[in-house]
Amino acid sequence: MRAAGIDLGGTKIEAQIFDDHWAVIATERVQTPKTYQALIAAIVDLVRACGDLPVGISAAGLIHPQTGIALTANLPASGQPFPADVAAVAHRPVTWVNDARALILSEAIFGVAEAQSRVAGLILGTGVGGGVAVDGRLVLGPTGTAGEFGHSALPASLVVKYGLPVVACPCGRVGCVETLLSGPGMVRLAQALGEPGATPKEIAAAKGRTWQVWCEVLAELLMSVILIADPQVVVIAGGLSNIPHLVPDVSAALARAQFAGYPLPDIRIARGGDTAGALGAAYAAWRQAQT
Ligand SMILES: [Zn+2]
């Protein structure tokens, strides 16, 4: 056995133990408790079941780099020193990885971006998450927010060109790309462009004005990602990654956004799978244990 990963979601918590070849050899799943104390107890039970293996926890949200206080929308842990409380009760350290970052790391090591040295990822779902991995390691700086691409500012050129709405984001900022690029964001965009009443799947299938503008906004975000991280591969995951023509349409929009004649990163849909988050967190914990 090599390492364990715990995928901590809003409805279930799943622990996976991986062997020396990173194959799953044991799985345990429980419902996510509704209170903080019960949540700590449930996670600690799973951590203890992993014995003395390195354990990584993949969870949505952010851990404040100085205070250790969690900021998370889908767990009863916001405002609490979540990692410290788990470590204190479990009497052992665990490695915390943002769920989007865990997925990107898993794709960079084992998935569609395997063996690529520079990988960026975007999770397009109810929110917009992401991450950057270089040479098989996540880019993690003093704030731990590298890869929170969803909270980049909307491109001014497109806001002016299409009269896009600039609205408050749940993160506390105003005008984040997530407010138009997430699934609910695409619906908001359709309303703003006079094509209301459709689901993201219907909007994409119609290939009308909303879909075209959405691809342009995403392309501008990817252009910013290129300018900062210059990835060889961009991995797209999340519910919206199921749109069948997403890659060619976004690639075409990105080709128009990119400096004329410059190459584009390869846009690939995540291999994903049920264990991707746990696998990424387990790998991060294992790497940390090596140092
Ligand atoms: Zn935001």
mmCIF file of N, CA and C and ligand atoms in Angstrom, residues 150-152 169-174 176-179, ligand 1:
data_model
loop_
_atom_site.group_PDB
_atom_site.id
_atom_site.type_symbol
_atom_site.label_atom_id
_atom_site.label_comp_id
_atom_site.label_asym_id
_atom_site.label_seq_id
_atom_site.Cartn_x
_atom_site.Cartn_y
_atom_site.Cartn_z
ATOM 1 N N GLY A 150 -11.729 30.870 -11.898
ATOM 2 C CA GLY A 150 -13.114 31.330 -11.956
ATOM 3 C C GLY A 150 -13.298 32.721 -11.378
ATOM 4 N N HIS A 151 -12.350 33.150 -10.563
ATOM 5 C CA HIS A 151 -12.486 34.459 -9.927
ATOM 6 C C HIS A 151 -11.593 35.510 -10.579
ATOM 7 N N SER A 152 -11.159 35.206 -11.811
ATOM 8 C CA SER A 152 -10.532 36.224 -12.650
ATOM 9 C C SER A 152 -11.627 37.188 -13.098
ATOM 10 N N CYS A 169 -20.211 38.076 -7.163
ATOM 11 C CA CYS A 169 -19.844 36.658 -7.139
ATOM 12 C C CYS A 169 -19.908 36.182 -5.690
ATOM 13 N N PRO A 170 -20.241 34.896 -5.456
ATOM 14 C CA PRO A 170 -20.274 34.397 -4.067
ATOM 15 C C PRO A 170 -18.946 34.566 -3.321
ATOM 16 N N CYS A 171 -17.842 34.747 -4.052
ATOM 17 C CA CYS A 171 -16.540 34.893 -3.388
ATOM 18 C C CYS A 171 -16.381 36.250 -2.722
ATOM 19 N N GLY A 172 -17.295 37.204 -3.008
ATOM 20 C CA GLY A 172 -17.186 38.528 -2.414
ATOM 21 C C GLY A 172 -16.698 39.583 -3.388
ATOM 22 N N ARG A 173 -16.198 39.134 -4.530
ATOM 23 C CA ARG A 173 -15.772 40.078 -5.554
ATOM 24 C C ARG A 173 -16.940 40.342 -6.521
ATOM 25 N N VAL A 174 -16.717 41.221 -7.470
ATOM 26 C CA VAL A 174 -17.749 41.559 -8.449
ATOM 27 C C VAL A 174 -17.189 41.336 -9.844
ATOM 28 N N CYS A 176 -16.626 38.400 -11.532
ATOM 29 C CA CYS A 176 -15.760 37.238 -11.790
ATOM 30 C C CYS A 176 -16.288 36.456 -13.005
ATOM 31 N N VAL A 177 -15.385 35.827 -13.754
ATOM 32 C CA VAL A 177 -15.804 35.059 -14.937
ATOM 33 C C VAL A 177 -16.756 33.926 -14.567
ATOM 34 N N GLU A 178 -16.611 33.396 -13.345
ATOM 35 C CA GLU A 178 -17.505 32.312 -12.902
ATOM 36 C C GLU A 178 -18.974 32.705 -13.029
ATOM 37 N N THR A 179 -19.282 33.984 -12.843
ATOM 38 C CA THR A 179 -20.685 34.425 -12.863
ATOM 39 C C THR A 179 -21.315 34.245 -14.244
HETATM 40 ZN ZN ZN B 1 -15.551 35.325 -7.582
#
